[in-house]
CSV table of C-alpha atoms in Angstrom, one decimal:
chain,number,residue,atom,x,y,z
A,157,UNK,CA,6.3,-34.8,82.7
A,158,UNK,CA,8.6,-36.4,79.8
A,159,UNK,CA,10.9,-37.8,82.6
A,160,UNK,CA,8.3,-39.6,84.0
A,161,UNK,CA,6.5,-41.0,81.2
A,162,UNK,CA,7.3,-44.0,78.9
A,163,UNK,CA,8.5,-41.9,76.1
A,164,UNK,CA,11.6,-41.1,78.0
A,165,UNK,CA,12.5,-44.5,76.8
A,166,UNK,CA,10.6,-45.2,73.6
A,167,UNK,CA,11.7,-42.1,71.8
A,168,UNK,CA,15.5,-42.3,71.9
A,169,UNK,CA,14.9,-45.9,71.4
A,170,UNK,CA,12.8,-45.1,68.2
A,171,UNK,CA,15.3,-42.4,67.2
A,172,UNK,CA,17.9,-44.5,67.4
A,173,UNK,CA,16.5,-47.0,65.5
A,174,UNK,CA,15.6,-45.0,62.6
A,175,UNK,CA,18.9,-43.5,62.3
A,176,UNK,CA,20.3,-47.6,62.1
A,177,UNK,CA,17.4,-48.1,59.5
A,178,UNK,CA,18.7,-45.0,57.9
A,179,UNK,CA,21.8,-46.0,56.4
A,180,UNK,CA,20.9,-49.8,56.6
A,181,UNK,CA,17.8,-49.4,54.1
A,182,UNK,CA,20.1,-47.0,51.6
A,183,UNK,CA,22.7,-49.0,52.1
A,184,UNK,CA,20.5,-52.6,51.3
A,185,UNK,CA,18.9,-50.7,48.5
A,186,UNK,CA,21.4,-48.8,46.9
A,187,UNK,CA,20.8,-50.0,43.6
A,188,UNK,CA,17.7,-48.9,44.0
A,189,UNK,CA,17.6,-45.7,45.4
A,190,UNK,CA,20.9,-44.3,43.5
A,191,UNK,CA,20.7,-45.1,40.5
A,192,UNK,CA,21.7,-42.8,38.0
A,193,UNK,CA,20.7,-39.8,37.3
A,194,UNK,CA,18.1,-40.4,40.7
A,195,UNK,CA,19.1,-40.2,44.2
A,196,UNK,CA,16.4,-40.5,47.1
A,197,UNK,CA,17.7,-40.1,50.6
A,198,UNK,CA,15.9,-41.8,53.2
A,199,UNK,CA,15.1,-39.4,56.0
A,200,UNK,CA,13.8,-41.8,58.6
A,201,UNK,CA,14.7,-39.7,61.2
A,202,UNK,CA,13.0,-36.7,60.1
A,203,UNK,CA,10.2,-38.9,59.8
A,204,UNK,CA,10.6,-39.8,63.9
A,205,UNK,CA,11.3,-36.2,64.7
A,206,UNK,CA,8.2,-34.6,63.5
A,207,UNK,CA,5.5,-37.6,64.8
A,208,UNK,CA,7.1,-37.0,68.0
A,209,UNK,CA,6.6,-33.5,67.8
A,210,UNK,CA,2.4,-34.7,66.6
A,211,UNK,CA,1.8,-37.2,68.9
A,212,UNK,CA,3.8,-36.0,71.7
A,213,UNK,CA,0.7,-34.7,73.2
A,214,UNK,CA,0.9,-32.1,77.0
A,215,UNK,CA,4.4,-34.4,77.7
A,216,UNK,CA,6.8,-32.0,76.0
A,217,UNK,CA,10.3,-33.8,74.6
A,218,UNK,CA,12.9,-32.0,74.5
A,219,UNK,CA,13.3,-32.1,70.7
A,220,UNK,CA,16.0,-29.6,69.6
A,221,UNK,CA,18.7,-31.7,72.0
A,222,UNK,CA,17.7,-34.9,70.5
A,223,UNK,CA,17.5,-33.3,66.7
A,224,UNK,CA,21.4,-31.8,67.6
A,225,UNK,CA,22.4,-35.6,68.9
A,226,UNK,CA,20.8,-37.3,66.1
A,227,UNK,CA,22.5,-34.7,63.6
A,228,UNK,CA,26.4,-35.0,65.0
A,229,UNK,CA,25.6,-38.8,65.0
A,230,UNK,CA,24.6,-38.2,60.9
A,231,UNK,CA,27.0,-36.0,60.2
A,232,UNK,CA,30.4,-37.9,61.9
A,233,UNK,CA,28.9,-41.2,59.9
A,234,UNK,CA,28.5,-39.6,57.1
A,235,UNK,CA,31.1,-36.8,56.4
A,236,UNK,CA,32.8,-37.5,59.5
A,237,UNK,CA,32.8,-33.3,60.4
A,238,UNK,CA,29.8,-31.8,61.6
A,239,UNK,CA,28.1,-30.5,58.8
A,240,UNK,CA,24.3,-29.8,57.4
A,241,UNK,CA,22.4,-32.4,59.6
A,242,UNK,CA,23.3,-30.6,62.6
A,243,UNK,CA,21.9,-27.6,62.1
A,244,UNK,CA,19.3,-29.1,59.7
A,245,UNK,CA,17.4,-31.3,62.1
A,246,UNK,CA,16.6,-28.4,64.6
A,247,UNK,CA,15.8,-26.0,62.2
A,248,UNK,CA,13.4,-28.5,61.2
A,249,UNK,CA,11.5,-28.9,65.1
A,250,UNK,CA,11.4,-25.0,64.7
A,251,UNK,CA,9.9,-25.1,61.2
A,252,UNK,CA,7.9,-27.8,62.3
A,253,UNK,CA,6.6,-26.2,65.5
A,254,UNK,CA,5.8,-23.1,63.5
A,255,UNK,CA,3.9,-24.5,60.6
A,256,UNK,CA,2.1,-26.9,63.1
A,257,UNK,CA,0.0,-24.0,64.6
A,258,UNK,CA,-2.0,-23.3,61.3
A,259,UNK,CA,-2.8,-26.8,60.6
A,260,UNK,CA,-5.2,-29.2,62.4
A,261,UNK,CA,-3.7,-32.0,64.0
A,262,UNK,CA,-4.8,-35.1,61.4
A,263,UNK,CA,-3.5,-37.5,59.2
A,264,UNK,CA,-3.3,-35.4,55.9
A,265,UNK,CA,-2.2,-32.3,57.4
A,266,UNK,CA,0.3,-33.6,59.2
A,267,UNK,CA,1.6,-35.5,56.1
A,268,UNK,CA,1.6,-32.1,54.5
A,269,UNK,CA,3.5,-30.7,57.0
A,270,UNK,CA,6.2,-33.5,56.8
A,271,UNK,CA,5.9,-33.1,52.9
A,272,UNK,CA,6.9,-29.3,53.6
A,273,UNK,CA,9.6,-30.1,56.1
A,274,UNK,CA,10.9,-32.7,53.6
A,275,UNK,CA,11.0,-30.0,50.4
A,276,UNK,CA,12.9,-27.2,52.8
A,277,UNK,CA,15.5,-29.6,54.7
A,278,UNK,CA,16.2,-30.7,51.0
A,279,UNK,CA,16.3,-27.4,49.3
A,280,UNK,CA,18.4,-25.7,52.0
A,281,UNK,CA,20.7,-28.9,51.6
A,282,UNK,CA,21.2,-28.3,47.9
A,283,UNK,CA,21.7,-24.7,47.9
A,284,UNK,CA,24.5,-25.1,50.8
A,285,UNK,CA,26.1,-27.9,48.8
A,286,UNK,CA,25.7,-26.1,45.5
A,287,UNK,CA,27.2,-23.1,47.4
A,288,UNK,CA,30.4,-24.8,48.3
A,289,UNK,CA,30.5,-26.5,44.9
A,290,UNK,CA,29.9,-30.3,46.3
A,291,UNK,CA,26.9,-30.7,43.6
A,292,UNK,CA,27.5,-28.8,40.2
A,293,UNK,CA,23.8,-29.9,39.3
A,294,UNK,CA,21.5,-27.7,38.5
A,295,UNK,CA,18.2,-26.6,40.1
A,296,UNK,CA,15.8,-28.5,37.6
A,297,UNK,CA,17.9,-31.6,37.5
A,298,UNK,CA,18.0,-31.5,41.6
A,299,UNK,CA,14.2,-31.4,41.2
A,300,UNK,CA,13.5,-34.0,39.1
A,301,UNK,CA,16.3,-36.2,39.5
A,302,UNK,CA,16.9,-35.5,43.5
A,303,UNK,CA,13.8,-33.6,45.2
A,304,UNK,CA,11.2,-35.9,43.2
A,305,UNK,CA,12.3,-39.2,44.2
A,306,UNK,CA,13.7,-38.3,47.8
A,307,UNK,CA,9.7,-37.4,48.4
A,308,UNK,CA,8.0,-40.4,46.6
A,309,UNK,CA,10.3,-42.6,48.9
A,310,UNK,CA,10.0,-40.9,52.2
A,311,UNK,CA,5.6,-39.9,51.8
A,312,UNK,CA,5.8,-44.0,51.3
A,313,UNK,CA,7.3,-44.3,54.7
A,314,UNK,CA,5.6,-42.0,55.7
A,315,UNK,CA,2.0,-43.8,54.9
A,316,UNK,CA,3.6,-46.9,55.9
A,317,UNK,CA,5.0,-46.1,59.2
A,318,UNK,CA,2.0,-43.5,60.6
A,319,UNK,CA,-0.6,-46.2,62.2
A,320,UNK,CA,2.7,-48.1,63.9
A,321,UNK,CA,4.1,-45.3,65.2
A,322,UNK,CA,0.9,-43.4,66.6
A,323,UNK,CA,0.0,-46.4,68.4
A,324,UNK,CA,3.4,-46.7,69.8
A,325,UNK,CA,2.9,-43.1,71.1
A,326,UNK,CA,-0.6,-43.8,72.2
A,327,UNK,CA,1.0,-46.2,74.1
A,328,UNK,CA,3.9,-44.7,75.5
A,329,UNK,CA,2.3,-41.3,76.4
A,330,UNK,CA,-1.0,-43.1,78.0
A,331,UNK,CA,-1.4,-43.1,82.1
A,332,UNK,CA,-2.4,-46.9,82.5
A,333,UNK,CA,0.6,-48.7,83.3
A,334,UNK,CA,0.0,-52.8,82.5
């Protein structure tokens, strides 16, 4: 059903927009966002990887390939060797998919489930990078200084980028063609 549906072209088109906006926006607003002692990542394309996996409705993407592309893609831009992303991202979908099947499918809960998904991804980051000594911080500081402001800045996105993006999949994943 994804093959023939519209959302075989609007998803990798919205994915790989949001992994452009990605490094553009922290790139733009770097003054902003890193500024010492704070650091919030932008995780747009978390953000685009678990709506599609809400509002993908019967038409079934195949998540888990896309989450692997879009994490080699991170990675090799940002380390340039695969690293956290790759594995991250899918491990995500999973987390996602699991936690999605106590939960109704609404606005807040699915914010909360983001919010979770957000908290792990960046928690299992840390402890990898504290665990091959890349941050020395420790766990307080990461939470105040790097968990805190990572999730002010990306439940902002997502509040601002929920009622565009469902009606974009509302779109794509209806019958009528015009």
């Amino acid at each position: 059903m994804y093959r023939l549906s519209r959302l075989k072209y609007v998803f990798p088109i919205g994915l790989f927009v949001s992994l452009f906006l990605d490094g553009s926006l922290s790139h733009v607003f770097a003054p902003v966002l890193f500024n010492y002692p704070y650091f919030a990542m932008s995780e747009l394309v978390l953000l685009w990887i678990v709506l599609a996996y809400f509002f993908q409705d019967n038409i079934k993407i195949p998540l888990i390939p896309f989450s692997i592309a879009a994490g080699v893609v991170i990675d090799f831009y940002s380390t340039g060797i695969l690293g956290l992303y790759v594995i991250l991202l899918p491990c995500i979908v999973m987390l996602t998919r699991l936690i999605a099947g106590y939960y109704p499918k609404n606005y807040a809960w699915i914010m909360a489930v983001f919010f979770i998904d957000i908290v792990v991804f960046m928690l299992v980051n840390y402890f990898a990078l504290s665990l091959i000594g890349i941050i020395n911080q420790g766990f307080g500081e990461f939470l105040l200084n790097s968990l805190a402001p990572t999730l002010a800045l990306n439940l902002v996105y997502f509040v601002l980028l929920y009622p565009p993006i469902h009606a974009m999949y509302i779109w794509a994943t209806s019958e009528k063609r015009s």
